[in-house]
mmCIF file of C-alpha atoms in Angstrom:
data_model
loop_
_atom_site.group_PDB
_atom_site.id
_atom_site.type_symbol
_atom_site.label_atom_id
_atom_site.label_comp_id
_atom_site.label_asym_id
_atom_site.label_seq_id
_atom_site.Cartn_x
_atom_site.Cartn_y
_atom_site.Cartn_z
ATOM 1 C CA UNK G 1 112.861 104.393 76.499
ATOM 2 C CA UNK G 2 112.124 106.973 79.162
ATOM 3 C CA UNK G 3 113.635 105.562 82.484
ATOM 4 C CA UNK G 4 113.675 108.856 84.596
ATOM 5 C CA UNK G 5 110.015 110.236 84.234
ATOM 6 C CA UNK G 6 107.468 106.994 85.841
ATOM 7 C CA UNK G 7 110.338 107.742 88.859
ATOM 8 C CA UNK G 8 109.532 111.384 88.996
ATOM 9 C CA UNK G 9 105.125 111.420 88.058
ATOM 10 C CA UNK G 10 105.189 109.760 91.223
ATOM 11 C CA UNK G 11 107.926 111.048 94.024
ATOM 12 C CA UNK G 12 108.480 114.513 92.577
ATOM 13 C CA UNK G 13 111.264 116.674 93.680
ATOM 14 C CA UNK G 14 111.342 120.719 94.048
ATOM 15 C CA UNK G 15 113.946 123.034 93.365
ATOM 16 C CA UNK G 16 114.901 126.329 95.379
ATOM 17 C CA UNK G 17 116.833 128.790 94.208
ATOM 18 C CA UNK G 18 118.660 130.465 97.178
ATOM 19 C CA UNK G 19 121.635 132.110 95.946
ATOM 20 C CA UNK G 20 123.120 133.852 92.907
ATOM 21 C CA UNK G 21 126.060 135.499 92.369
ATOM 22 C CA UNK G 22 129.839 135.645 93.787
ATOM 23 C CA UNK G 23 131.330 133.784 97.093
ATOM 24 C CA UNK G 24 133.983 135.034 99.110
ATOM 25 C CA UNK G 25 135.887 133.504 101.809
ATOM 26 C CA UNK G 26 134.325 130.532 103.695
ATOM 27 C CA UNK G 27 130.335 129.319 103.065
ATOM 28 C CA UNK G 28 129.062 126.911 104.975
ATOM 29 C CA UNK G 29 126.040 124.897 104.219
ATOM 30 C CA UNK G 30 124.463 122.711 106.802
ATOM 31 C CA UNK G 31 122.664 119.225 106.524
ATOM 32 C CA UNK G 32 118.973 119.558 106.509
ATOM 33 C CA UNK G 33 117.009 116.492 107.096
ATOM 34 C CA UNK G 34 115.937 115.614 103.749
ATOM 35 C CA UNK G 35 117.121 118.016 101.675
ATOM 36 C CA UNK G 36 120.129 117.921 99.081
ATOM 37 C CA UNK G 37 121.969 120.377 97.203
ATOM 38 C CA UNK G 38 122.731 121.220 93.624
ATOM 39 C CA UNK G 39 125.528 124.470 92.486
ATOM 40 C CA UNK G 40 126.925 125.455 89.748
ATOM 41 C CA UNK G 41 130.092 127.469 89.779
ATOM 42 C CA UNK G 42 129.969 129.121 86.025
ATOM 43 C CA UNK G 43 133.531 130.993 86.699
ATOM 44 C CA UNK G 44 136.823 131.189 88.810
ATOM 45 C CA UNK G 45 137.662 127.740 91.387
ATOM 46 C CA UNK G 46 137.099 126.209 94.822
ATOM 47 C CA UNK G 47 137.933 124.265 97.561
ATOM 48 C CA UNK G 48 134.853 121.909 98.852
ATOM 49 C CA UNK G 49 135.723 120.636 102.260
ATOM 50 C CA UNK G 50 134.331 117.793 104.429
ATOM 51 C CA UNK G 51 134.210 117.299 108.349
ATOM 52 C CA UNK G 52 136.139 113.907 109.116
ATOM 53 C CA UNK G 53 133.936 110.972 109.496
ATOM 54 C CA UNK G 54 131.775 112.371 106.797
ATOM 55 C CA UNK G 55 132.991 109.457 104.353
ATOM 56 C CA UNK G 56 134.216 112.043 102.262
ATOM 57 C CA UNK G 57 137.260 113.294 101.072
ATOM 58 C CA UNK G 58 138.140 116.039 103.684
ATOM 59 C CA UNK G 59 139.481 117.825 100.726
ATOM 60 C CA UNK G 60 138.008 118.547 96.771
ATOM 61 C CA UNK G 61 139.684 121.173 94.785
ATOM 62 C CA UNK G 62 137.188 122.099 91.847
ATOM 63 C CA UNK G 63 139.351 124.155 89.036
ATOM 64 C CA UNK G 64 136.667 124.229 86.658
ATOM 65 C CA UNK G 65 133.058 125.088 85.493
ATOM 66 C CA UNK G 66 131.628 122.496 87.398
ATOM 67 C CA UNK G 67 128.027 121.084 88.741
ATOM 68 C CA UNK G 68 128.296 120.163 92.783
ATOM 69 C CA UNK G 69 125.230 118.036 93.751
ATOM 70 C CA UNK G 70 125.048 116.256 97.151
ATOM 71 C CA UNK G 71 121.410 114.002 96.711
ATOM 72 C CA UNK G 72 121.904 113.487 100.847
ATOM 73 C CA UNK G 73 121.947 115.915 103.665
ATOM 74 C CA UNK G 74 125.792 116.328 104.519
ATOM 75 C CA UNK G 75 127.061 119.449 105.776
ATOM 76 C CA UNK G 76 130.225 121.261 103.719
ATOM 77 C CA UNK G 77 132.464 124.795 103.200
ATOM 78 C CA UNK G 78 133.155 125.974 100.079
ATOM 79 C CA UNK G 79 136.776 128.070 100.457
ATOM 80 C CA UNK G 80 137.060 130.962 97.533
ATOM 81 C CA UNK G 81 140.163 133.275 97.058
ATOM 82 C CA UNK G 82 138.438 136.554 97.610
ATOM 83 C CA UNK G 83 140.471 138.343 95.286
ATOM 84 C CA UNK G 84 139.362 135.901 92.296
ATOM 85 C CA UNK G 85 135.407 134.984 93.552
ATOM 86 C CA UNK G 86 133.260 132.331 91.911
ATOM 87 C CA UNK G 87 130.328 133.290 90.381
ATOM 88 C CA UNK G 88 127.634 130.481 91.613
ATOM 89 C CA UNK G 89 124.050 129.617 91.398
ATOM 90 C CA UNK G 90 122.569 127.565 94.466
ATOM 91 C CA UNK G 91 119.758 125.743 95.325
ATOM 92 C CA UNK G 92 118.225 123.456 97.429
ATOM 93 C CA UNK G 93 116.374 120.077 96.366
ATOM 94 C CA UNK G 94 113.024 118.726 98.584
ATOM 95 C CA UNK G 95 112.255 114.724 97.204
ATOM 96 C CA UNK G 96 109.321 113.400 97.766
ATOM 97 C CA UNK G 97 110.096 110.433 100.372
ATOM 98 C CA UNK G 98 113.222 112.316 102.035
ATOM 99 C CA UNK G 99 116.238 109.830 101.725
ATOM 100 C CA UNK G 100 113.623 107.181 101.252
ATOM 101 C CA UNK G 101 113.091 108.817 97.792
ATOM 102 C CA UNK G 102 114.612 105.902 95.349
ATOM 103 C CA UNK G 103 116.847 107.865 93.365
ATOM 104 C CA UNK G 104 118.286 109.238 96.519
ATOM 105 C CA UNK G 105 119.096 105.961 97.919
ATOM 106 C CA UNK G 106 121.110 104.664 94.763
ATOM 107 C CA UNK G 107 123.043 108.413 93.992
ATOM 108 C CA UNK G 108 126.636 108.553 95.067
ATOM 109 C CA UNK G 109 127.133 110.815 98.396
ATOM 110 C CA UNK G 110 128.724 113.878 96.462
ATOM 111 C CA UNK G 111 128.514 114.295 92.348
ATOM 112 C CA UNK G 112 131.325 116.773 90.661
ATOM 113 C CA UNK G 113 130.866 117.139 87.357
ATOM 114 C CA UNK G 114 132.634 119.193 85.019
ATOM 115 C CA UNK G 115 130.282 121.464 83.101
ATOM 116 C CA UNK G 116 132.128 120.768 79.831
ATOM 117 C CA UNK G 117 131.297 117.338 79.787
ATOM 118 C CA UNK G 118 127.077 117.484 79.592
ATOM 119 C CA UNK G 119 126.135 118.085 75.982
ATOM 120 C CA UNK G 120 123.120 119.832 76.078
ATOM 121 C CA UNK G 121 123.174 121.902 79.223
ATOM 122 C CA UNK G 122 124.808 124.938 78.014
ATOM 123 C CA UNK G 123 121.468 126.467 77.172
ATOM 124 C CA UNK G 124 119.885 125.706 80.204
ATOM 125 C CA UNK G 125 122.726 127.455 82.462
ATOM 126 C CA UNK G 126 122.214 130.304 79.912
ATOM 127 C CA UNK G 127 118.564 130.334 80.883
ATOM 128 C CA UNK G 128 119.369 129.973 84.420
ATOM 129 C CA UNK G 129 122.222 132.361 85.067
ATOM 130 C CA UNK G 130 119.890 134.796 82.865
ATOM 131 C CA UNK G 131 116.999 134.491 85.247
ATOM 132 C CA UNK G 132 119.251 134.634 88.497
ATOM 133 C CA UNK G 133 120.728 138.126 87.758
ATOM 134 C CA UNK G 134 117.552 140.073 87.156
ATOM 135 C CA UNK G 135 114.952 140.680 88.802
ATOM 136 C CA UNK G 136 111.267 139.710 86.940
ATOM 137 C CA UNK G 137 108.095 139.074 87.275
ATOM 138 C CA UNK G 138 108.300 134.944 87.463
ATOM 139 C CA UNK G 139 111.955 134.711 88.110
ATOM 140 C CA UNK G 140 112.139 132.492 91.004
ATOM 141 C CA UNK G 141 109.484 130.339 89.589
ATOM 142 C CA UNK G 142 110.929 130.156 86.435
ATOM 143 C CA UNK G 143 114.999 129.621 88.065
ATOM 144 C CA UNK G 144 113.306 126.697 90.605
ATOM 145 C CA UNK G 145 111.907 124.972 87.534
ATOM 146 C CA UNK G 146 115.433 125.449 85.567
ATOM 147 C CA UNK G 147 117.424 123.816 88.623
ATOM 148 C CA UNK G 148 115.026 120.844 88.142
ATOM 149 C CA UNK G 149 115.566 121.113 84.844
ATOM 150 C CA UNK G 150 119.628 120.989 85.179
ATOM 151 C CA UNK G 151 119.086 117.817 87.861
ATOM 152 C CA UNK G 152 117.127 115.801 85.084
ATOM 153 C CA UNK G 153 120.150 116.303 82.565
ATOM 154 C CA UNK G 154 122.344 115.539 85.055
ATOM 155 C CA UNK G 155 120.486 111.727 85.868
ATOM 156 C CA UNK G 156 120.565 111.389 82.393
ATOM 157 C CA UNK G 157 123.822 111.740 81.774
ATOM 158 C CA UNK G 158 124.760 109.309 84.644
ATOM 159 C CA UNK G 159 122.980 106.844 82.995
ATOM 160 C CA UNK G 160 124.123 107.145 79.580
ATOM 161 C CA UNK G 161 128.052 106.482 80.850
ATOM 162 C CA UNK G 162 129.075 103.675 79.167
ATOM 163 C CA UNK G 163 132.307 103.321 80.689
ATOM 164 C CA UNK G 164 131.771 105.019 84.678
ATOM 165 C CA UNK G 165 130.576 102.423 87.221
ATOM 166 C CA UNK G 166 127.773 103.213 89.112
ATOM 167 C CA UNK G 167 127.063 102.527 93.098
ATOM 168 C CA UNK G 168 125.332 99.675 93.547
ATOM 169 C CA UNK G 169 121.632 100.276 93.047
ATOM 170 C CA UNK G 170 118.905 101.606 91.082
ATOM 171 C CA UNK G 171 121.159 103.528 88.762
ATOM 172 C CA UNK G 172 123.207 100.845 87.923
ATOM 173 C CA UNK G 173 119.913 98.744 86.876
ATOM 174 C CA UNK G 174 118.397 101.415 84.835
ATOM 175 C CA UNK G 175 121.703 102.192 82.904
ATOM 176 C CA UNK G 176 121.832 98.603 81.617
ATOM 177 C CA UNK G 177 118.968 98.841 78.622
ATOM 178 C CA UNK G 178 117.572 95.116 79.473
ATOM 179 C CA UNK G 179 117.282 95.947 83.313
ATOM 180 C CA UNK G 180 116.082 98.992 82.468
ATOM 181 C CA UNK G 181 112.972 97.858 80.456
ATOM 182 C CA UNK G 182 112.006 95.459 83.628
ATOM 183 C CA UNK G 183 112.552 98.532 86.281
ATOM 184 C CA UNK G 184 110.994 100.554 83.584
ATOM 185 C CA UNK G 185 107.987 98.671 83.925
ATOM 186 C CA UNK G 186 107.778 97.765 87.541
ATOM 187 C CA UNK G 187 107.801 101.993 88.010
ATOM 188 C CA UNK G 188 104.648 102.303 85.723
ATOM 189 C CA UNK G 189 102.758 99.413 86.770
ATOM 190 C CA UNK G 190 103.174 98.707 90.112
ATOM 191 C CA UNK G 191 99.215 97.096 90.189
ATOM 192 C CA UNK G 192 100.285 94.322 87.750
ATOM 193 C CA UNK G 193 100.167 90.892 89.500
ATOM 194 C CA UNK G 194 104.124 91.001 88.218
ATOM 195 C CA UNK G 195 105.691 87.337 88.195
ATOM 196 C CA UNK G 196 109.467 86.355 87.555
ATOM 197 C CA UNK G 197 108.572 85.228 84.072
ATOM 198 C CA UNK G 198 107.178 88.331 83.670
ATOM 199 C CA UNK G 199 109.602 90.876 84.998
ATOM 200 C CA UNK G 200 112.389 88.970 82.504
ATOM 201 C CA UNK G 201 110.064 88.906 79.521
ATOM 202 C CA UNK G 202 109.908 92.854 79.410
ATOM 203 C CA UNK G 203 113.657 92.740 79.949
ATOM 204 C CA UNK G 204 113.801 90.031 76.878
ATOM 205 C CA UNK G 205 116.246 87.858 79.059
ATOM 206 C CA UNK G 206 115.055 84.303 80.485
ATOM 207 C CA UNK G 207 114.054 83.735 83.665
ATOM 208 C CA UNK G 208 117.311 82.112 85.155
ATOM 209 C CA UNK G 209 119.731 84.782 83.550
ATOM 210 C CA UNK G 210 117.124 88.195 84.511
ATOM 211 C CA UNK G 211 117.199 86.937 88.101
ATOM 212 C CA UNK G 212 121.337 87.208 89.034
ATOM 213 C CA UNK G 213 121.611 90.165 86.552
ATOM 214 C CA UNK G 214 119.278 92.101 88.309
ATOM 215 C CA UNK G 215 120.257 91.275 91.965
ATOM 216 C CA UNK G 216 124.124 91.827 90.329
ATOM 217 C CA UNK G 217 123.327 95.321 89.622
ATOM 218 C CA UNK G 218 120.597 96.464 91.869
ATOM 219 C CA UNK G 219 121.616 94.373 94.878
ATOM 220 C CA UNK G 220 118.264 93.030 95.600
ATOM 221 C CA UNK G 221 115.664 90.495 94.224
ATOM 222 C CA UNK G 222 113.474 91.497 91.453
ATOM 223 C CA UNK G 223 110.307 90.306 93.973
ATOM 224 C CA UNK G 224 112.495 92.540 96.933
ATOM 225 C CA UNK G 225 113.059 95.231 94.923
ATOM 226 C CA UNK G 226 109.079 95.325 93.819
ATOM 227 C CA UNK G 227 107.624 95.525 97.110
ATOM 228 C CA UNK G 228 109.627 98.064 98.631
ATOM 229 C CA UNK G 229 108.566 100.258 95.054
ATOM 230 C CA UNK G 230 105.221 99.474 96.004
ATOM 231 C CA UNK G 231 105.665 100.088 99.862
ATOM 232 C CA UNK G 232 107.386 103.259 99.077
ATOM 233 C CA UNK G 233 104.337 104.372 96.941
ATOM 234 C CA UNK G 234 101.788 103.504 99.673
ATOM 235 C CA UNK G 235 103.843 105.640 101.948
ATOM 236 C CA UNK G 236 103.845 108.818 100.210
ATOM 237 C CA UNK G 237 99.736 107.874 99.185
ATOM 238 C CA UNK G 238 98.831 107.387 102.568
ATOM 239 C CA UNK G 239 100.801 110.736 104.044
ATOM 240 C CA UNK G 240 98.558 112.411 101.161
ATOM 241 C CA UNK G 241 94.694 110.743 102.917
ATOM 242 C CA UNK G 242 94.111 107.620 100.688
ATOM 243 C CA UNK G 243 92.694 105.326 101.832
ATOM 244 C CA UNK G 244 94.301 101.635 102.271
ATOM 245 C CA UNK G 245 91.452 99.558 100.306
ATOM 246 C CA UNK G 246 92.112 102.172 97.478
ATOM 247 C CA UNK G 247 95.931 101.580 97.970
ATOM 248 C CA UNK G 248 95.554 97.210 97.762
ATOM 249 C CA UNK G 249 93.874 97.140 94.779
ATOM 250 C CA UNK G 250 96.027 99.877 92.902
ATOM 251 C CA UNK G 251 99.386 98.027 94.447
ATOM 252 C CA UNK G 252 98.292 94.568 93.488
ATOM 253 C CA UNK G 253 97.557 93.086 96.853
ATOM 254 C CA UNK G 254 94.377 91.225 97.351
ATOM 255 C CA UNK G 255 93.053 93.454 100.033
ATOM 256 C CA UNK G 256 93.827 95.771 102.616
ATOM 257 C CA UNK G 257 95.139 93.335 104.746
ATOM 258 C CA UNK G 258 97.326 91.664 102.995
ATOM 259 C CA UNK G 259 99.278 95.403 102.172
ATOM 260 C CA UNK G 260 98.775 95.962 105.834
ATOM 261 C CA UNK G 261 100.695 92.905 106.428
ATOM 262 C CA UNK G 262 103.375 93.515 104.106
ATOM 263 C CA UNK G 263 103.648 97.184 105.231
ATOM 264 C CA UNK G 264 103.919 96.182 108.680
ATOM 265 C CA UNK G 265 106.808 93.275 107.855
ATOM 266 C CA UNK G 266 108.698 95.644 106.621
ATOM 267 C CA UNK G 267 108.623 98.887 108.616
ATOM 268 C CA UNK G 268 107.489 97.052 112.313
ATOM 269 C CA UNK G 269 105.135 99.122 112.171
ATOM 270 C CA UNK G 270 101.084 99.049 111.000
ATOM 271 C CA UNK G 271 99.648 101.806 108.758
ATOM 272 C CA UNK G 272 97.851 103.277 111.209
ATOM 273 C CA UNK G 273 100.986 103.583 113.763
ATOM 274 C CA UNK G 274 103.473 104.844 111.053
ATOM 275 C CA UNK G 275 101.026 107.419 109.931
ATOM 276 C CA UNK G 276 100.645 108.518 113.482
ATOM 277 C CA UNK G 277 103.908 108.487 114.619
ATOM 278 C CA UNK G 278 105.582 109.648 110.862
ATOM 279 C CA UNK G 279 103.042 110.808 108.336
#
């Protein structure tokens, strides 16, 4: 079962390569509204440090081959030895939807992961570090598409961690194979007219055991969690010009009026205002 791609055919994300090579001394990389981060250091260590009140630890020391991916904008140094350097690959990640993006909201503040640990990636950081230290024709094209690439293995490997605890979220559903078929589904249909009885028979559970298992893991209502997919999709559809008839009957709502409704319930704000004041 594919869990990842209905999530990314319709809130994409972009990759862009910005630096490759060694670091010395202090870096500093500032928040960006809506933007996120994803390194590799292929050689040599660091120290990753956060401002107090960040909700990090002030303090990471990385002493390995290791992926650093922060899905939210948070500012942070990375501290080499200049003696030893690091040799690094950088690049910065644009979701569809900002923050609002869903598998932003449900990702972990800051993701470490030890290179040796993702089977399968070795030949894409091959690829990678090969494009990033010559110059040809396509090579930034070609390095953007490996970063997104490297942050697709890296999802998948979250979710195939049978004993690592996710946050509380989306994650969390769509590593647990029942949930999974029933997000799964909700992701590539959102038009279906979706009942309870519904959402649990795709997850082969019954209705009264789908219902807490869900809200257990993705801490909100199967019915909750389907309307703000659905409101998230008519967000990024109407920032792209279509229209909201066309929207209602791809969403499942009876008309315009009733997504208007709903829209407007749950941003306090009507189409027409958010688009002016956000789109």
């Amino acid at each position: 079962m594919d869990r990842l791609s209905p999530l990314f055919e319709r809130f994409r994300v972009r990759a862009r390569l910005f630096h490759a090579g060694p670091l010395c001394g202090v870096t500093q990389f500032d928040a960006q509204p809506g933007r996120s981060f994803l390194h590799v250091m292929r050689n040599g260590e660091m120290e990753i440090r956060h401002a107090a009140g960040s909700g990090l630890v002030e303090r990471i020391v990385v002493s390995e081959p290791s992926l650093v991916f922060y899905p939210r904008p948070l500012a942070h140094d990375f501290h080499n030895a200049p003696a030893e350097g690091s040799d690094f690959v950088c690049a910065t990640l644009d979701f569809d939807a900002g923050v609002a993006h869903p598998l932003v909201r449900a990702l972990p503040p800051l993701v470490v992961l030890p290179l040796a640990r993702v089977d399968g990636i070795a030949a894409t950081l091959a690829l990678l570090f090969g494009e990033a230290e010559r110059v040809r024709c396509g090579q930034r094209l070609l390095a953007d598409r490996l970063f997104e690439v490297l942050l697709l293995q890296l999802l998948r490997w979250m979710l195939d961690q049978r004993d690592a605890v996710l946050p509380l979220g989306l994650l969390r559903g769509l590593s647990d194979p029942r949930l999974a078929r029933a997000l799964t589904a909700l992701h590539a249909r959102p038009g279906v007219v979706w009942s309870l009885e519904g959402m649990a028979a795709e997850a082969g559970m019954s209705r009264s055991r789908f219902a807490p298992a869900f809200k257990a893991a993705v801490g909100q209502t199967p019915a909750d969690y389907l309307s703000q997919w659905r409101l998230a999709i008519a967000r990024s559809e109407l920032r792209a010009g279509k229209p909201l008839k066309a929207l209602a009957a791809e969403l499942g709502y009876a008309n315009a009026s009733a997504l208007s409704r709903r829209f407007t319930q749950q941003t306090g704000q009507s189409p027409r205002a958010w688009l002016q004041r956000d789109g």
